Short mmCIF file of C-alpha atoms and ligand atoms in Angstrom, two decimals:
data_model
loop_
_atom_site.label_atom_id
_atom_site.label_comp_id
_atom_site.label_asym_id
_atom_site.label_seq_id
_atom_site.Cartn_x
_atom_site.Cartn_y
_atom_site.Cartn_z
CA MET A 1 3.12 -37.16 -2.81
CA GLU A 2 1.64 -38.73 -5.91
CA LYS A 3 1.96 -36.58 -9.03
CA ALA A 4 -1.01 -35.72 -11.25
CA ASN A 5 -1.45 -37.94 -14.29
CA ILE A 6 0.04 -35.54 -16.81
CA ASP A 7 2.34 -36.21 -19.77
CA TRP A 8 4.83 -33.56 -18.59
CA GLY A 9 6.94 -33.53 -21.75
CA ASN A 10 3.95 -32.90 -24.00
CA ILE A 11 1.91 -30.18 -22.36
CA GLY A 12 1.99 -26.74 -23.99
CA PHE A 13 1.67 -23.24 -22.56
CA GLY A 14 -2.02 -23.30 -21.72
CA TYR A 15 -4.30 -23.26 -18.70
CA ILE A 16 -4.71 -26.53 -16.84
CA LYS A 17 -6.90 -26.27 -13.76
CA THR A 18 -5.13 -27.25 -10.54
CA ASP A 19 -6.68 -28.03 -7.14
CA LYS A 20 -6.30 -24.81 -5.15
CA ARG A 21 -5.84 -21.09 -5.68
CA TYR A 22 -5.34 -18.19 -3.27
CA VAL A 23 -7.78 -15.28 -2.82
CA SER A 24 -7.73 -12.20 -0.64
CA ASP A 25 -10.31 -9.40 -0.70
CA TYR A 26 -9.72 -5.72 -0.08
CA LYS A 27 -12.68 -3.88 1.43
CA ASN A 28 -13.14 -0.81 3.67
CA GLY A 29 -9.46 0.02 3.37
CA SER A 30 -7.88 -3.31 4.33
CA TRP A 31 -7.06 -6.80 3.08
CA ASP A 32 -8.80 -9.78 4.68
CA GLU A 33 -6.73 -12.72 5.98
CA GLY A 34 -6.85 -14.58 2.63
CA ARG A 35 -7.65 -18.22 1.91
CA LEU A 36 -7.16 -21.11 -0.47
CA THR A 37 -10.20 -22.12 -2.49
CA GLU A 38 -11.15 -24.82 -4.97
CA ASP A 39 -13.38 -22.39 -6.88
CA ASN A 40 -11.61 -21.31 -10.07
CA THR A 41 -14.28 -18.80 -11.06
CA VAL A 42 -14.55 -15.10 -10.19
CA VAL A 43 -17.92 -13.43 -9.60
CA ILE A 44 -17.89 -9.61 -9.68
CA SER A 45 -20.18 -6.69 -10.50
CA GLU A 46 -20.94 -6.12 -14.17
CA CYS A 47 -19.62 -2.62 -13.51
CA ALA A 48 -16.36 -3.68 -11.81
CA GLY A 49 -13.40 -1.32 -12.24
CA VAL A 50 -11.44 -4.02 -14.04
CA LEU A 51 -14.19 -4.59 -16.61
CA GLN A 52 -14.87 -0.94 -17.35
CA TYR A 53 -11.47 0.76 -17.04
CA ALA A 54 -8.97 -2.13 -17.03
CA GLN A 55 -7.76 -1.55 -13.48
CA THR A 56 -5.66 -4.68 -13.17
CA CYS A 57 -2.06 -5.86 -13.01
CA PHE A 58 -0.36 -9.24 -12.82
CA GLU A 59 2.88 -11.12 -12.27
CA GLY A 60 4.37 -14.34 -13.61
CA LEU A 61 6.89 -16.72 -12.06
CA LYS A 62 7.61 -20.42 -11.87
CA ALA A 63 7.96 -23.22 -9.34
CA TYR A 64 9.87 -26.34 -10.30
CA THR A 65 11.69 -29.37 -8.91
CA THR A 66 15.45 -29.09 -8.49
CA GLU A 67 17.99 -31.83 -9.11
CA ASP A 68 17.98 -32.78 -5.41
CA GLY A 69 14.19 -33.01 -5.28
CA HIS A 70 13.17 -29.73 -3.64
CA ILE A 71 10.35 -27.54 -4.89
CA VAL A 72 11.59 -23.98 -5.33
CA CYS A 73 10.76 -20.61 -6.89
CA PHE A 74 13.19 -18.21 -8.51
CA ARG A 75 13.46 -14.73 -6.92
CA PRO A 76 9.75 -14.35 -5.99
CA ASP A 77 10.67 -11.32 -3.85
CA LEU A 78 11.33 -9.39 -7.06
CA ASN A 79 7.88 -10.28 -8.39
CA ALA A 80 6.38 -9.04 -5.12
CA ASP A 81 8.31 -5.76 -5.40
CA ARG A 82 7.35 -5.29 -9.03
CA MET A 83 3.67 -5.86 -8.24
CA VAL A 84 3.91 -3.14 -5.57
CA ASP A 85 5.17 -0.76 -8.27
CA SER A 86 2.38 -1.79 -10.66
CA CYS A 87 -0.30 -1.32 -7.99
CA LYS A 88 0.94 2.15 -7.06
CA ARG A 89 0.92 3.32 -10.67
CA LEU A 90 -2.63 2.02 -11.15
CA GLU A 91 -4.02 3.49 -7.89
CA MET A 92 -4.56 0.02 -6.48
CA PRO A 93 -3.88 -0.98 -2.86
CA VAL A 94 -0.52 -2.67 -2.32
CA PHE A 95 -0.60 -6.34 -1.37
CA PRO A 96 2.16 -6.63 1.26
CA LYS A 97 5.34 -8.34 0.08
CA GLU A 98 5.39 -10.92 2.90
CA ARG A 99 1.80 -11.87 2.13
CA PHE A 100 2.58 -12.18 -1.58
CA LEU A 101 5.40 -14.62 -0.74
CA GLU A 102 3.13 -16.51 1.66
CA ALA A 103 0.44 -16.80 -1.05
CA VAL A 104 3.05 -18.25 -3.44
CA ARG A 105 4.20 -20.78 -0.82
CA MET A 106 0.67 -21.82 0.19
CA THR A 107 -0.62 -22.23 -3.35
CA VAL A 108 2.39 -24.12 -4.67
CA ALA A 109 2.40 -26.42 -1.62
CA ALA A 110 -1.33 -27.09 -2.05
CA ASN A 111 -0.73 -28.03 -5.70
CA GLU A 112 2.36 -30.15 -5.17
CA ALA A 113 0.89 -32.87 -7.38
CA TYR A 114 1.15 -30.44 -10.31
CA VAL A 115 4.77 -29.43 -9.85
CA PRO A 116 6.50 -31.21 -12.75
CA PRO A 117 9.35 -33.60 -11.88
CA TYR A 118 13.01 -32.65 -12.38
CA GLY A 119 14.25 -33.28 -15.89
CA SER A 120 10.82 -33.13 -17.55
CA GLY A 121 11.44 -29.62 -18.84
CA ALA A 122 7.98 -28.65 -17.59
CA THR A 123 7.38 -26.18 -14.74
CA LEU A 124 4.52 -24.87 -12.63
CA TYR A 125 3.68 -21.37 -13.85
CA ILE A 126 2.38 -19.07 -11.11
CA ARG A 127 0.09 -16.17 -11.92
CA PRO A 128 -0.56 -13.58 -9.18
CA TYR A 129 -2.93 -10.78 -10.18
CA MET A 130 -5.11 -8.04 -8.76
CA PHE A 131 -8.15 -6.21 -10.05
CA GLY A 132 -10.73 -3.60 -9.08
CA SER A 133 -13.84 -5.61 -8.19
CA SER A 134 -16.35 -2.97 -7.04
CA ALA A 135 -18.64 -0.98 -9.35
CA VAL A 136 -17.14 2.12 -10.97
CA ILE A 137 -18.93 4.19 -13.59
CA GLY A 138 -17.44 7.66 -13.21
CA VAL A 139 -13.71 7.32 -13.94
CA LYS A 140 -11.94 6.74 -10.61
CA PRO A 141 -10.19 3.92 -8.75
CA ALA A 142 -12.41 1.11 -7.45
CA GLU A 143 -12.98 0.84 -3.70
CA GLU A 144 -12.75 -2.94 -3.51
CA TYR A 145 -10.09 -5.26 -4.95
CA GLN A 146 -9.25 -8.90 -5.19
CA PHE A 147 -5.74 -10.35 -5.11
CA ARG A 148 -5.63 -13.85 -6.56
CA LEU A 149 -2.91 -16.34 -7.35
CA PHE A 150 -3.29 -19.55 -9.30
CA CYS A 151 -0.84 -21.94 -10.88
CA THR A 152 -0.88 -24.12 -13.95
CA PRO A 153 1.68 -26.63 -15.23
CA VAL A 154 3.34 -25.59 -18.49
CA GLY A 155 5.44 -27.62 -20.89
CA PRO A 156 9.04 -27.21 -21.95
CA TYR A 157 9.44 -24.01 -23.97
CA PHE A 158 11.87 -25.40 -26.53
CA LYS A 159 10.03 -28.55 -27.49
CA GLY A 160 11.97 -30.37 -30.18
CA GLY A 161 14.97 -28.07 -29.80
CA VAL A 162 15.76 -24.37 -29.94
CA LYS A 163 14.67 -22.42 -33.00
CA PRO A 164 15.94 -18.87 -33.41
CA LEU A 165 13.20 -16.33 -33.95
CA THR A 166 12.57 -13.95 -36.80
CA ILE A 167 11.23 -10.64 -35.57
CA ARG A 168 10.23 -7.39 -37.24
CA ILE A 169 10.64 -3.80 -36.24
CA SER A 170 7.11 -2.65 -35.51
CA ASP A 171 5.41 0.53 -36.69
CA PHE A 172 3.23 0.36 -33.60
CA ASP A 173 4.40 1.70 -30.27
CA ARG A 174 4.28 -0.34 -27.06
CA ALA A 175 4.70 2.35 -24.44
CA ALA A 176 4.81 6.12 -24.28
CA PRO A 177 7.54 7.98 -22.40
CA HIS A 178 6.23 8.52 -18.84
CA GLY A 179 3.41 6.04 -19.55
CA THR A 180 2.87 2.53 -18.18
CA GLY A 181 5.49 0.50 -20.07
CA HIS A 182 7.48 -0.14 -16.88
CA ILE A 183 4.63 -1.83 -15.00
CA LYS A 184 3.04 -5.22 -15.56
CA ALA A 185 -0.44 -4.07 -16.50
CA GLY A 186 -2.92 -6.01 -18.61
CA LEU A 187 -3.56 -2.85 -20.59
CA ASN A 188 -0.05 -3.09 -22.10
CA TYR A 189 -1.01 -6.49 -23.46
CA ALA A 190 -4.52 -5.62 -24.67
CA MET A 191 -3.14 -3.00 -27.02
CA SER A 192 -0.30 -5.28 -28.22
CA LEU A 193 -2.64 -7.98 -29.53
CA TYR A 194 -3.35 -6.23 -32.81
CA ALA A 195 0.38 -5.85 -33.53
CA ILE A 196 1.23 -9.44 -32.65
CA VAL A 197 -1.61 -10.92 -34.71
CA ASP A 198 -0.50 -8.74 -37.62
CA ALA A 199 3.14 -9.85 -37.14
CA HIS A 200 2.14 -13.52 -37.12
CA GLU A 201 0.03 -13.08 -40.26
CA LYS A 202 3.09 -11.66 -41.99
CA GLY A 203 5.31 -14.55 -40.85
CA PHE A 204 7.15 -12.93 -37.93
CA ASP A 205 7.44 -14.40 -34.45
CA GLU A 206 7.52 -11.13 -32.53
CA ASN A 207 7.57 -7.34 -32.76
CA MET A 208 10.58 -5.29 -31.78
CA TYR A 209 9.30 -1.99 -30.42
CA LEU A 210 11.35 1.18 -30.66
CA ASP A 211 11.13 4.13 -28.29
CA ALA A 212 7.91 5.98 -29.09
CA ALA A 213 9.43 9.47 -28.96
CA THR A 214 12.18 9.13 -31.57
CA ARG A 215 11.77 5.66 -33.07
CA THR A 216 15.55 5.30 -33.09
CA LYS A 217 16.22 3.20 -29.96
CA VAL A 218 15.46 -0.43 -29.13
CA GLU A 219 12.95 -1.03 -26.32
CA GLU A 220 11.56 -4.57 -26.04
CA THR A 221 9.01 -6.97 -27.54
CA GLY A 222 5.44 -7.33 -26.28
CA GLY A 223 6.49 -9.57 -23.42
CA ALA A 224 10.26 -9.99 -23.26
CA ASN A 225 13.37 -7.79 -22.84
CA PHE A 226 16.34 -7.84 -25.21
CA ILE A 227 19.93 -8.70 -24.52
CA PHE A 228 22.61 -8.40 -27.18
CA VAL A 229 26.15 -9.64 -27.41
CA THR A 230 28.50 -7.26 -29.21
CA LYS A 231 31.18 -8.52 -31.59
CA ASP A 232 33.79 -7.91 -28.87
CA GLY A 233 31.87 -10.10 -26.42
CA LYS A 234 30.15 -7.49 -24.26
CA VAL A 235 26.60 -8.20 -23.03
CA VAL A 236 24.40 -5.15 -23.49
CA THR A 237 20.75 -4.47 -22.74
CA PRO A 238 18.61 -1.41 -23.51
CA LYS A 239 18.14 1.22 -20.83
CA SER A 240 14.79 2.99 -20.92
CA GLY A 241 12.14 4.14 -18.50
CA SER A 242 9.39 2.52 -20.56
CA ILE A 243 10.72 -1.06 -20.52
CA LEU A 244 9.27 -3.61 -18.13
CA PRO A 245 12.15 -4.57 -15.81
CA SER A 246 12.43 -8.30 -16.55
CA ILE A 247 13.69 -10.37 -13.62
CA THR A 248 15.20 -12.86 -16.07
CA ARG A 249 17.11 -10.09 -17.87
CA ARG A 250 18.40 -8.61 -14.61
CA SER A 251 19.50 -12.08 -13.48
CA LEU A 252 21.22 -12.78 -16.80
CA MET A 253 23.20 -9.56 -16.54
CA THR A 254 24.44 -10.68 -13.10
CA VAL A 255 25.28 -14.13 -14.47
CA ALA A 256 27.20 -12.56 -17.38
CA LYS A 257 29.25 -10.40 -15.05
CA ASP A 258 29.77 -12.57 -11.96
CA TYR A 259 29.70 -16.11 -13.37
CA LEU A 260 31.05 -15.66 -16.90
CA GLY A 261 33.32 -12.69 -16.28
CA LEU A 262 31.89 -10.75 -19.20
CA GLU A 263 31.63 -7.02 -19.50
CA VAL A 264 28.03 -5.88 -19.15
CA GLU A 265 26.31 -2.62 -19.96
CA GLU A 266 22.79 -1.24 -19.64
CA ARG A 267 22.58 1.67 -22.04
CA GLU A 268 20.58 3.15 -24.86
CA ILE A 269 20.88 0.94 -27.93
CA TYR A 270 20.19 2.50 -31.29
CA LYS A 271 18.44 0.65 -34.07
CA ASP A 272 21.42 1.52 -36.26
CA GLU A 273 23.68 -0.57 -34.01
CA LEU A 274 21.75 -3.79 -34.56
CA LYS A 275 23.75 -4.73 -37.64
CA ASP A 276 26.92 -4.69 -35.53
CA MET A 277 25.67 -7.15 -32.89
CA ALA A 278 26.83 -10.77 -32.78
CA GLU A 279 23.92 -12.29 -30.86
CA CYS A 280 20.45 -11.30 -29.78
CA GLY A 281 18.06 -12.91 -27.32
CA LEU A 282 14.65 -12.34 -25.75
CA CYS A 283 14.47 -12.73 -21.97
CA GLY A 284 11.51 -13.68 -19.86
CA THR A 285 10.32 -16.22 -17.34
CA ALA A 286 8.68 -18.46 -19.95
CA ALA A 287 11.74 -19.31 -22.06
CA VAL A 288 14.62 -17.79 -20.03
CA ILE A 289 16.25 -16.79 -23.36
CA SER A 290 14.89 -17.23 -26.87
CA PRO A 291 17.57 -16.58 -29.47
CA VAL A 292 16.76 -14.15 -32.26
CA GLY A 293 18.25 -15.11 -35.65
CA LYS A 294 17.16 -12.14 -37.70
CA ILE A 295 15.37 -8.85 -37.55
CA ASN A 296 13.36 -7.47 -40.43
CA ASP A 297 13.47 -3.68 -40.66
CA HIS A 298 10.81 -2.80 -43.23
CA GLY A 299 12.11 -5.32 -45.74
CA THR A 300 15.80 -5.06 -44.90
CA GLU A 301 17.07 -8.13 -43.08
CA ILE A 302 19.57 -7.89 -40.25
CA CYS A 303 20.98 -11.40 -39.83
CA PHE A 304 22.98 -12.17 -36.72
CA PRO A 305 26.15 -14.24 -37.21
CA SER A 306 24.76 -16.77 -34.71
CA GLY A 307 22.43 -17.93 -37.51
CA MET A 308 19.04 -19.61 -37.69
CA THR A 309 19.80 -23.07 -36.31
CA ASP A 310 21.10 -22.62 -32.78
CA MET A 311 21.73 -20.21 -29.92
CA GLY A 312 24.85 -18.10 -30.25
CA PRO A 313 27.76 -19.26 -28.04
CA VAL A 314 27.42 -16.52 -25.41
CA THR A 315 23.63 -16.79 -25.32
CA LYS A 316 24.03 -20.54 -24.82
CA LYS A 317 26.44 -20.04 -21.90
CA LEU A 318 24.09 -17.54 -20.31
CA TYR A 319 21.16 -19.91 -20.78
CA ASP A 320 23.00 -22.94 -19.42
CA THR A 321 24.33 -21.04 -16.42
CA LEU A 322 21.06 -19.44 -15.40
CA THR A 323 19.04 -22.64 -15.87
CA GLY A 324 21.78 -24.48 -13.97
CA ILE A 325 21.39 -22.03 -11.08
CA GLN A 326 17.62 -22.39 -11.18
CA MET A 327 17.71 -26.19 -11.19
CA GLY A 328 20.27 -26.42 -8.38
CA ARG A 329 23.15 -27.72 -10.50
CA ILE A 330 25.15 -24.51 -10.04
CA GLU A 331 25.41 -22.59 -6.77
CA ALA A 332 23.02 -19.63 -6.73
CA PRO A 333 23.73 -16.12 -5.47
CA GLU A 334 22.37 -15.51 -1.98
CA GLY A 335 18.57 -15.25 -1.93
CA TRP A 336 17.86 -16.25 -5.53
CA ILE A 337 16.29 -19.64 -4.78
CA CYS A 338 13.26 -19.71 -2.51
CA ARG A 339 12.67 -23.21 -1.17
CA ILE A 340 9.04 -24.21 -0.71
CA LYS A 341 9.49 -27.90 0.08
C1 PLP B 401 6.73 -10.01 -17.82
C2 PLP B 401 7.38 -9.24 -18.90
C3 PLP B 401 8.73 -9.43 -19.26
C4 PLP B 401 9.58 -10.52 -18.67
O1 PLP B 401 9.82 -10.38 -17.31
P1 PLP B 401 10.34 -11.59 -16.42
O2 PLP B 401 10.31 -11.04 -15.04
O3 PLP B 401 11.70 -11.93 -16.86
O4 PLP B 401 9.39 -12.72 -16.63
C5 PLP B 401 9.27 -8.60 -20.22
N1 PLP B 401 8.54 -7.66 -20.84
C6 PLP B 401 7.24 -7.44 -20.53
C7 PLP B 401 6.49 -6.38 -21.25
C8 PLP B 401 6.61 -8.22 -19.55
O5 PLP B 401 5.33 -8.02 -19.26
#
């Protein structure tokens, strides 16, 4: 298969139209059989549930080429499960897990020319999403929905090397207790835009959100979970019902325990403990782990001993091991790698 004429090492994280995307419509209480289409536009009612009341959720995962030349995805079953949870919380119909996985396989296979080659650092980002498409004016769930899945090649995250981030503790809240922080809903992102633009204007890369009820415990950033390494080498991650359960973070905790033999703990982490941590990283599909060098708490800087030039040693091991598993250089736990071709 001839690859698309793309300078893989130099593309950013933006939308590049590929050949085919998957669509399935929900009407009269059931999903249709679904199809691939070349049409990258969506035509819906001006009064669609998604446009009026933001009834929509999404997922994000990647396909890439392994060292031995296969095209694979990383734990897509967990994305399917998480989308089920998101749909239920938003009163949307569930798109069956097997069909979600089939849509991933079909769309990636149909866009094989856009799956970046091994070693380029680039990957094919896959975006499944669902939205209420029928007209809704009184507040209630829509009656019709569309599930769609497209993919777009994205460049290496750490272009020109890793650069530890500077983040600030935000005065805005991301998610209320018993709210929607644990599901992947567009509405969680819409309301985070003001805070992230404000953070960037003030020279910070990201916001660290605290728990909304007490503002004493670490939650996550707008789009990535935290992991910390304590000074005695334990890997800890915040436990909270309003954090989005990152697949990358869950995988890293398994890697820490089973591959690196480290002690791991998911527990409440207080803001006051940050100064005692040795390393800090942000976990998500896009970067796997982005190291955090310092945290600004209303003018007081908390600087991690790992510094501002490189990943900390444990973060680096976690990163190398998980990316090694993903790329087929290290044997993966059962079921983690889903081969498409
Ligand atoms: C998607 C997302 C993450 C990262 O999850 P992954 O499954 O690792 O990509 C973390 N936090 C939020 C709020 C997210 O939406």
